[in-house]
Backbone as ProteinMPNN parsed JSONL, in Angstrom:
{"seq_chain_A": "YFEAYQGEQELGGRELHLSEVVALGKPIILNFWAAQCPPCQIEMPEFQEYYNKNRKKVVMLGVDIGALAGLGLPENAILVLHDLKITYPAVTTVDHHIHDEYKLLGLPATYFINSSGQIAETWTGLLTKEKLEELADALIKAEP", "coords_chain_A": {"N_chain_A": [[-11.872, 4.576, -5.342], [-8.96, 5.495, -7.131], [-5.88, 6.753, -7.961], [-3.421, 6.36, -10.238], [-0.063, 6.798, -9.436], [2.677, 5.685, -9.922], [3.737, 2.452, -11.223], [0.943, 2.029, -13.194], [1.076, -0.096, -15.113], [1.547, -2.385, -14.08], [-0.887, -2.433, -12.616], [-2.799, -2.307, -14.396], [-3.993, -0.023, -14.952], [-4.346, 3.457, -14.957], [-6.4, 4.874, -13.538], [-8.376, 3.336, -11.082], [-10.274, 1.519, -9.496], [-10.227, -0.848, -6.06], [-11.408, -3.043, -6.56], [-11.048, -3.469, -8.919], [-8.001, -4.009, -8.465], [-8.21, -6.328, -7.06], [-8.825, -8.355, -8.393], [-6.75, -9.156, -10.253], [-5.729, -11.144, -9.187], [-3.98, -12.191, -7.248], [-2.981, -11.848, -3.729], [-2.954, -8.832, -1.733], [-1.07, -6.523, -0.887], [-2.039, -3.545, 1.544], [-1.203, -0.173, 1.988], [-1.574, 2.285, 3.696], [-0.796, 5.769, 3.877], [1.609, 8.808, 4.086], [3.148, 11.568, 3.287], [3.642, 13.467, 4.992], [4.647, 11.904, 7.166], [6.372, 10.735, 9.528], [6.513, 7.477, 10.275], [6.081, 6.352, 8.375], [7.387, 6.754, 6.074], [9.704, 5.484, 7.31], [9.272, 2.788, 6.761], [8.374, 2.297, 4.386], [11.231, 1.682, 2.847], [11.301, -0.964, 3.462], [9.042, -2.001, 2.841], [9.33, -2.045, -0.063], [12.088, -3.66, -0.475], [10.707, -5.707, 0.419], [8.918, -5.895, -1.908], [10.509, -6.231, -4.035], [11.438, -8.85, -3.756], [9.352, -10.711, -3.426], [7.359, -9.677, -5.985], [5.848, -11.407, -7.944], [3.929, -12.948, -6.762], [2.91, -11.271, -5.099], [0.73, -8.3, -4.522], [1.612, -5.104, -4.116], [0.937, -2.459, -3.242], [1.283, 1.265, -2.479], [-1.107, 3.406, -0.601], [-1.687, 6.952, -0.875], [-2.86, 8.927, 1.673], [-2.383, 11.605, 2.207], [-3.604, 14.032, 1.007], [-5.808, 13.881, 2.057], [-5.464, 13.648, 4.921], [-4.482, 15.819, 5.493], [-1.834, 15.818, 5.597], [-0.047, 16.283, 3.698], [0.432, 17.24, 0.254], [-0.283, 15.69, -3.077], [2.093, 16.378, -4.619], [4.378, 16.38, -2.791], [4.03, 13.522, -1.817], [4.666, 12.656, -3.889], [7.269, 13.628, -4.254], [8.693, 11.99, -1.922], [8.274, 9.178, -3.065], [10.084, 9.245, -4.576], [12.533, 9.905, -3.622], [12.893, 8.274, -2.048], [13.459, 6.136, -3.786], [11.058, 4.419, -4.041], [9.55, 1.878, -6.119], [7.241, 0.008, -6.807], [3.899, -0.096, -6.644], [1.954, 2.796, -6.701], [-0.462, 4.795, -4.965], [-3.116, 7.57, -5.075], [-6.245, 8.947, -3.045], [-9.064, 10.474, -2.947], [-11.164, 9.925, -1.802], [-13.135, 10.138, 0.361], [-14.468, 8.468, 2.039], [-12.489, 6.621, 2.617], [-12.146, 6.653, 5.004], [-13.951, 5.463, 6.906], [-14.328, 3.094, 5.607], [-12.138, 1.419, 5.724], [-11.657, 1.906, 8.471], [-9.793, 3.609, 9.531], [-7.387, 4.324, 12.072], [-4.817, 5.298, 12.235], [-2.039, 6.614, 10.926], [1.385, 5.05, 9.688], [-1.467, 2.519, 8.219], [-1.742, -1.027, 7.677], [-3.049, -3.101, 5.181], [-3.838, -6.57, 4.606], [-5.079, -8.381, 2.185], [-6.542, -10.985, 1.001], [-6.488, -13.292, -2.142], [-9.256, -13.09, -2.606], [-10.22, -10.526, -2.252], [-10.564, -10.389, 0.696], [-10.14, -9.212, 3.806], [-7.257, -10.151, 5.713], [-5.562, -9.395, 7.839], [-4.419, -6.666, 9.781], [-2.638, -4.232, 10.154], [-1.732, -1.201, 12.289], [0.057, 1.506, 12.673], [3.641, 1.197, 12.376], [5.68, -1.311, 10.959], [7.817, -3.406, 11.221], [10.56, -5.13, 9.905], [10.36, -7.655, 10.188], [8.328, -7.87, 11.259], [6.431, -7.536, 8.974], [7.066, -9.088, 7.316], [6.482, -11.349, 8.25], [3.792, -11.365, 8.513], [2.792, -10.735, 5.686], [4.084, -13.278, 4.614], [2.13, -15.386, 5.683], [0.067, -14.481, 4.451], [0.429, -15.189, 1.953], [1.023, -17.968, 2.085], [-1.486, -18.758, 2.687], [-2.818, -18.652, 0.692], [-5.038, -20.59, -1.844]], "CA_chain_A": [[-11.139, 4.977, -6.538], [-7.936, 5.52, -7.206], [-5.135, 7.637, -9.421], [-2.192, 6.219, -10.031], [1.395, 8.305, -9.201], [3.065, 4.757, -10.501], [3.151, 1.033, -11.447], [-0.315, 1.831, -14.108], [0.924, -1.3, -16.304], [1.265, -3.457, -13.422], [-2.298, -2.21, -11.73], [-3.702, -2.051, -15.116], [-4.575, 1.433, -15.484], [-3.825, 4.56, -14.303], [-7.518, 5.596, -12.697], [-8.977, 2.114, -10.899], [-10.853, 0.418, -7.956], [-9.942, -1.489, -5.667], [-11.979, -4.417, -7.227], [-9.181, -4.098, -10.108], [-6.47, -4.676, -8.283], [-8.186, -7.54, -6.509], [-9.307, -8.638, -10.055], [-5.346, -9.495, -10.715], [-5.84, -12.761, -8.792], [-2.987, -11.876, -6.077], [-2.661, -11.687, -2.313], [-2.61, -7.224, -1.799], [-0.954, -5.517, 1.193], [-2.133, -2.561, 0.756], [-0.431, 0.243, 2.813], [-2.017, 4.114, 3.71], [0.592, 6.485, 4.188], [1.403, 10.033, 3.901], [4.648, 12.344, 2.713], [4.149, 13.857, 6.135], [3.845, 10.595, 8.2], [7.566, 10.047, 9.565], [6.97, 6.217, 10.318], [4.96, 5.99, 7.061], [8.29, 7.027, 5.195], [10.656, 4.547, 7.652], [9.049, 1.198, 6.802], [8.61, 2.203, 2.569], [11.859, 1.207, 2.035], [11.182, -2.017, 3.941], [7.849, -2.686, 1.363], [10.373, -2.117, -1.301], [12.442, -4.921, -0.685], [9.533, -6.998, 0.08], [8.285, -6.223, -3.567], [11.455, -6.624, -4.872], [11.861, -10.411, -3.661], [7.774, -11.233, -4.098], [6.35, -8.912, -6.721], [5.176, -11.945, -8.633], [3.249, -13.513, -5.764], [1.861, -10.175, -4.759], [0.453, -6.948, -5.445], [2.425, -4.151, -3.292], [0.268, -0.861, -3.127], [0.82, 2.078, -1.229], [-1.841, 4.527, -0.837], [-1.399, 8.163, -0.254], [-4.129, 9.963, 1.76], [-1.774, 12.751, 2.902], [-4.133, 14.817, 0.886], [-7.133, 13.626, 2.99], [-5.63, 13.888, 5.976], [-3.938, 16.993, 5.834], [-0.391, 15.166, 5.996], [1.013, 16.402, 2.568], [-0.502, 17.294, -1.093], [0.461, 14.682, -3.887], [3.167, 16.276, -4.775], [4.786, 16.208, -1.985], [3.917, 12.283, -1.656], [5.311, 11.65, -5.459], [8.776, 13.698, -3.808], [8.855, 10.63, -0.873], [8.361, 8.594, -3.74], [11.133, 9.47, -5.64], [13.559, 10.245, -2.822], [13.365, 7.208, -1.317], [13.667, 4.982, -4.223], [10.216, 3.403, -4.098], [9.158, 1.346, -7.459], [6.032, -0.195, -6.114], [2.681, 0.815, -7.587], [1.239, 3.645, -5.772], [-2.051, 5.816, -5.809], [-3.657, 8.564, -4.523], [-7.385, 8.695, -3.489], [-9.827, 11.839, -2.742], [-12.403, 9.427, -1.693], [-13.48, 10.481, 2.244], [-15.356, 7.241, 3.077], [-12.115, 5.439, 2.82], [-11.337, 6.156, 6.554], [-14.891, 4.267, 7.349], [-14.474, 1.607, 5.109], [-11.026, 0.834, 6.283], [-11.406, 1.975, 10.029], [-8.493, 3.775, 9.709], [-7.141, 4.776, 13.113], [-3.926, 6.096, 12.232], [-1.085, 5.91, 10.057], [0.566, 4.284, 8.737], [-2.001, 1.372, 8.14], [-1.322, -2.014, 6.401], [-4.011, -4.191, 5.273], [-3.483, -7.816, 4.107], [-5.605, -8.91, 1.331], [-6.437, -12.399, -0.029], [-7.021, -12.742, -3.276], [-10.723, -12.987, -2.845], [-10.728, -9.182, -1.709], [-10.955, -10.219, 2.325], [-8.923, -8.894, 4.451], [-7.142, -11.468, 6.496], [-4.823, -8.713, 8.44], [-4.65, -5.888, 9.775], [-1.488, -3.929, 11.317], [-1.448, 0.629, 12.409], [1.291, 1.59, 12.94], [5.034, 1.191, 11.883], [5.481, -2.441, 10.858], [9.31, -3.848, 11.762], [10.622, -5.873, 8.334], [10.011, -9.019, 10.362], [6.631, -8.568, 11.453], [5.648, -7.661, 7.454], [7.789, -10.563, 5.933], [5.53, -12.795, 9.1], [2.385, -11.146, 8.268], [2.953, -11.23, 4.41], [4.815, -14.514, 4.147], [0.954, -15.925, 5.814], [-1.159, -14.041, 3.574], [0.579, -15.445, 0.568], [1.347, -19.262, 1.758], [-3.031, -19.105, 2.78], [-3.515, -18.959, -0.911], [-5.219, -21.665, -2.464]], "C_chain_A": [[-9.823, 5.432, -6.275], [-7.523, 5.998, -8.415], [-4.303, 6.803, -8.888], [-1.153, 7.142, -9.924], [2.34, 7.118, -10.231], [2.719, 3.09, -10.682], [1.673, 1.37, -11.853], [-0.037, 0.576, -14.933], [0.687, -2.498, -14.793], [-0.244, -3.281, -12.44], [-3.067, -2.63, -13.054], [-4.43, -0.488, -15.756], [-4.301, 3.05, -14.683], [-5.142, 5.086, -12.977], [-8.038, 4.338, -12.599], [-9.435, 2.012, -9.859], [-10.439, -0.582, -7.47], [-10.019, -3.498, -6.523], [-11.264, -4.931, -8.279], [-8.229, -4.83, -9.822], [-6.828, -6.405, -7.744], [-8.452, -8.775, -7.581], [-7.97, -9.453, -10.79], [-5.146, -10.745, -10.002], [-4.713, -13.123, -7.645], [-3.086, -11.524, -4.983], [-2.196, -10.13, -2.457], [-2.249, -7.327, -0.62], [-0.386, -4.197, 0.625], [-1.829, -1.735, 1.915], [-1.145, 1.861, 2.85], [-0.613, 4.775, 4.243], [0.277, 7.509, 3.743], [2.629, 10.44, 3.718], [4.809, 12.768, 4.51], [3.765, 13.556, 7.246], [5.1, 10.111, 8.651], [7.632, 8.186, 9.241], [6.495, 5.614, 9.116], [6.7, 5.826, 5.969], [9.419, 5.959, 5.81], [10.174, 3.392, 7.044], [8.51, 1.136, 5.404], [9.64, 1.615, 2.341], [11.975, -0.574, 2.211], [9.911, -2.77, 2.877], [9.079, -2.897, 0.472], [11.135, -3.327, -1.453], [12.06, -6.282, -0.462], [9.165, -7.34, -0.863], [9.308, -6.763, -4.344], [11.492, -8.09, -5.087], [10.574, -11.445, -4.052], [7.029, -10.507, -4.952], [5.54, -9.98, -7.86], [3.926, -12.829, -7.665], [2.482, -12.769, -5.405], [1.196, -9.114, -5.027], [1.129, -5.867, -4.029], [1.11, -2.954, -3.384], [-0.116, -0.069, -1.909], [-0.072, 3.161, -1.808], [-2.049, 5.649, -0.097], [-2.663, 8.923, -0.226], [-3.473, 10.889, 2.846], [-2.901, 13.888, 2.546], [-5.615, 14.931, 1.873], [-6.998, 14.07, 4.682], [-5.217, 14.692, 6.546], [-2.444, 17.209, 6.225], [0.293, 15.761, 4.447], [-0.201, 16.302, 1.229], [0.153, 16.007, -2.159], [1.309, 15.07, -4.73], [4.515, 16.335, -4.319], [5.339, 14.418, -1.639], [4.857, 11.834, -2.954], [6.836, 12.116, -5.167], [9.046, 12.673, -3.06], [9.027, 9.358, -1.884], [9.883, 8.022, -4.219], [12.557, 9.583, -4.768], [14.075, 9.229, -2.283], [13.389, 5.802, -2.083], [13.242, 4.311, -4.848], [9.828, 2.913, -5.395], [7.863, 0.863, -7.366], [4.944, 0.367, -6.488], [2.544, 1.518, -6.558], [0.417, 5.003, -6.101], [-2.133, 6.908, -5.092], [-5.518, 7.959, -4.317], [-7.953, 9.828, -2.697], [-10.885, 10.995, -2.193], [-12.514, 9.365, 0.313], [-13.821, 9.634, 2.477], [-14.19, 6.528, 3.122], [-11.917, 5.049, 4.296], [-12.652, 5.667, 7.467], [-14.924, 2.786, 6.476], [-13.559, 0.703, 5.223], [-10.68, 0.976, 7.639], [-10.301, 2.096, 10.327], [-8.67, 4.677, 11.052], [-5.971, 5.356, 13.109], [-2.729, 5.508, 11.247], [0.292, 6.036, 10.499], [-0.058, 3.204, 9.073], [-1.876, 0.45, 7.216], [-2.67, -3.185, 6.506], [-3.524, -5.423, 4.344], [-4.926, -8.309, 3.517], [-5.707, -10.305, 0.657], [-6.808, -12.318, -1.445], [-8.226, -13.126, -3.707], [-11.205, -11.463, -2.351], [-10.699, -9.875, -0.296], [-9.883, -9.958, 2.87], [-8.587, -9.649, 5.825], [-6.293, -10.621, 7.855], [-4.559, -7.732, 8.314], [-3.464, -4.982, 10.396], [-1.801, -2.107, 11.302], [-0.688, 0.286, 12.96], [2.653, 1.424, 12.361], [5.09, -0.424, 11.93], [7.246, -2.708, 10.446], [9.562, -5.035, 10.149], [10.242, -7.524, 8.799], [8.924, -9.091, 10.368], [6.363, -8.538, 9.735], [6.461, -8.775, 6.813], [6.92, -11.762, 6.942], [3.934, -12.703, 8.526], [2.175, -11.533, 6.4], [3.334, -12.638, 3.682], [3.183, -15.627, 4.523], [0.033, -15.645, 4.794], [-0.715, -15.185, 2.33], [0.817, -17.122, 0.816], [-0.423, -19.755, 2.021], [-3.434, -19.483, 1.433], [-3.704, -20.397, -1.451], [-4.156, -22.124, -3.942]], "O_chain_A": [[-9.567, 5.774, -5.12], [-8.098, 5.936, -9.502], [-4.206, 6.45, -7.712], [-1.34, 8.293, -10.319], [2.737, 7.577, -11.303], [1.652, 2.578, -10.343], [0.893, 1.066, -10.95], [-1.034, 0.146, -15.513], [-0.272, -3.259, -14.66], [-0.511, -4.13, -11.589], [-4.044, -3.349, -12.846], [-5.126, -0.166, -16.719], [-4.015, 3.096, -13.486], [-4.889, 5.523, -11.854], [-8.311, 3.822, -13.683], [-8.781, 2.621, -9.012], [-10.167, -1.476, -8.272], [-9.295, -4.453, -6.806], [-10.928, -6.073, -8.592], [-7.691, -5.792, -10.37], [-6.105, -7.389, -7.905], [-8.223, -9.968, -7.381], [-8.132, -10.236, -11.726], [-4.189, -11.41, -10.396], [-4.617, -14.271, -7.212], [-3.439, -10.348, -5.07], [-1.207, -9.924, -3.16], [-2.717, -7.89, 0.369], [0.569, -3.789, -0.035], [-2.073, -2.284, 2.99], [-1.12, 2.502, 1.799], [0.329, 4.276, 4.859], [-0.779, 7.698, 3.139], [3.447, 9.57, 4.016], [5.796, 12.479, 5.186], [3.068, 14.128, 8.084], [5.263, 8.944, 8.295], [8.363, 7.625, 8.425], [6.544, 4.398, 8.93], [6.96, 4.836, 5.284], [10.14, 5.469, 4.941], [11.187, 2.803, 6.666], [8.137, 0.019, 5.047], [9.433, 0.733, 1.507], [12.53, -1.324, 1.408], [9.981, -3.867, 2.322], [9.683, -3.967, 0.415], [10.936, -4.044, -2.433], [12.521, -7.379, -0.776], [8.955, -8.517, -1.158], [9.113, -7.622, -5.204], [11.559, -8.607, -6.202], [10.619, -12.505, -4.676], [5.823, -10.635, -4.74], [4.69, -9.485, -8.6], [2.994, -13.303, -8.313], [1.319, -13.143, -5.257], [1.071, -9.035, -6.249], [0.871, -6.266, -2.894], [0.241, -3.508, -4.058], [-0.924, -0.195, -0.989], [-0.003, 3.696, -2.914], [-2.476, 5.614, 1.057], [-3.346, 9.39, -1.137], [-3.835, 10.975, 4.02], [-3.235, 14.655, 3.449], [-6.23, 15.935, 2.232], [-7.838, 14.557, 5.439], [-5.274, 14.771, 7.773], [-1.909, 18.144, 6.822], [1.469, 15.415, 4.328], [-1.24, 15.644, 1.163], [1.19, 15.464, -1.776], [1.503, 14.332, -5.696], [5.535, 16.345, -5.008], [6.476, 14.051, -1.342], [5.607, 10.857, -2.974], [7.731, 11.389, -5.597], [9.993, 12.11, -3.609], [9.872, 8.518, -1.574], [10.488, 6.949, -4.218], [13.619, 9.328, -5.336], [15.264, 9.062, -2.013], [13.362, 4.697, -1.541], [13.746, 3.648, -5.754], [9.724, 3.927, -6.086], [7.148, 1.547, -8.098], [5.057, 1.573, -6.705], [2.92, 1.087, -5.468], [0.516, 5.861, -6.978], [-1.15, 7.233, -4.426], [-6.053, 7.059, -4.964], [-7.291, 10.168, -1.717], [-11.87, 11.729, -2.123], [-11.995, 8.63, 1.153], [-13.587, 9.535, 3.681], [-14.426, 5.475, 3.715], [-11.676, 3.954, 4.803], [-12.466, 5.481, 8.67], [-15.461, 1.715, 6.761], [-13.732, -0.493, 4.992], [-9.694, 0.415, 8.117], [-9.64, 1.338, 11.036], [-9.589, 5.469, 11.259], [-5.848, 6.114, 14.07], [-2.539, 4.34, 10.908], [0.61, 6.812, 11.4], [0.375, 2.618, 10.065], [-1.869, 0.771, 6.028], [-3.1, -3.839, 7.456], [-2.826, -5.17, 3.363], [-5.834, -8.601, 4.295], [-4.901, -10.632, -0.213], [-7.4, -11.335, -1.889], [-8.445, -13.464, -4.87], [-12.386, -11.227, -2.097], [-11.886, -9.554, -0.366], [-8.779, -10.377, 2.523], [-9.352, -9.761, 6.783], [-6.373, -11.207, 8.935], [-4.347, -7.305, 7.179], [-3.482, -5.209, 11.606], [-2.124, -1.681, 10.193], [-0.485, -0.743, 13.606], [2.41, 1.765, 11.203], [4.561, -0.929, 12.92], [7.77, -2.201, 9.453], [8.628, -5.567, 9.549], [9.924, -8.411, 8.007], [8.276, -9.962, 9.788], [6.078, -9.626, 9.234], [6.24, -9.168, 5.668], [6.716, -12.895, 6.508], [3.157, -13.606, 8.219], [1.498, -12.474, 5.985], [3.007, -13.01, 2.555], [3.009, -16.581, 3.766], [-0.714, -16.499, 4.317], [-1.561, -15.952, 1.871], [0.819, -17.75, -0.242], [-0.764, -20.883, 1.665], [-4.193, -20.397, 1.111], [-2.802, -21.232, -1.516], [-4.35, -23.184, -4.537]]}, "name": "protein", "num_of_chains": 1, "seq": "YFEAYQGEQELGGRELHLSEVVALGKPIILNFWAAQCPPCQIEMPEFQEYYNKNRKKVVMLGVDIGALAGLGLPENAILVLHDLKITYPAVTTVDHHIHDEYKLLGLPATYFINSSGQIAETWTGLLTKEKLEELADALIKAEP"}
């Protein structure tokens, strides 16, 4: 269960489940982050750049789990989005099962999910621009 900070129009609502994002019919780049996670902030402008170029082909979704991870409150996350000029959809969650569901080992963590809702690739840690483009382009190319 997610609550949107921004991107409600693109996502189709303010409060939603991942299944509703999958129902949009596009591959999803799901990035878990937190306000007090320096590597998360380093890669966010790269995600923004990729989103700017590919927003018609892919759903970019930033999921702030700072409150769950003890790495910042929602108001801290909103400031980070504003300061870094991030415009892609961003949500937060208070679902404690998210760690188990996604087997989160650390932050940032990025999941490349196909339009059927299956995880095609995962990446824990900082994604370089090149690696993001490689994994995201492969996700998009694999679509039927």
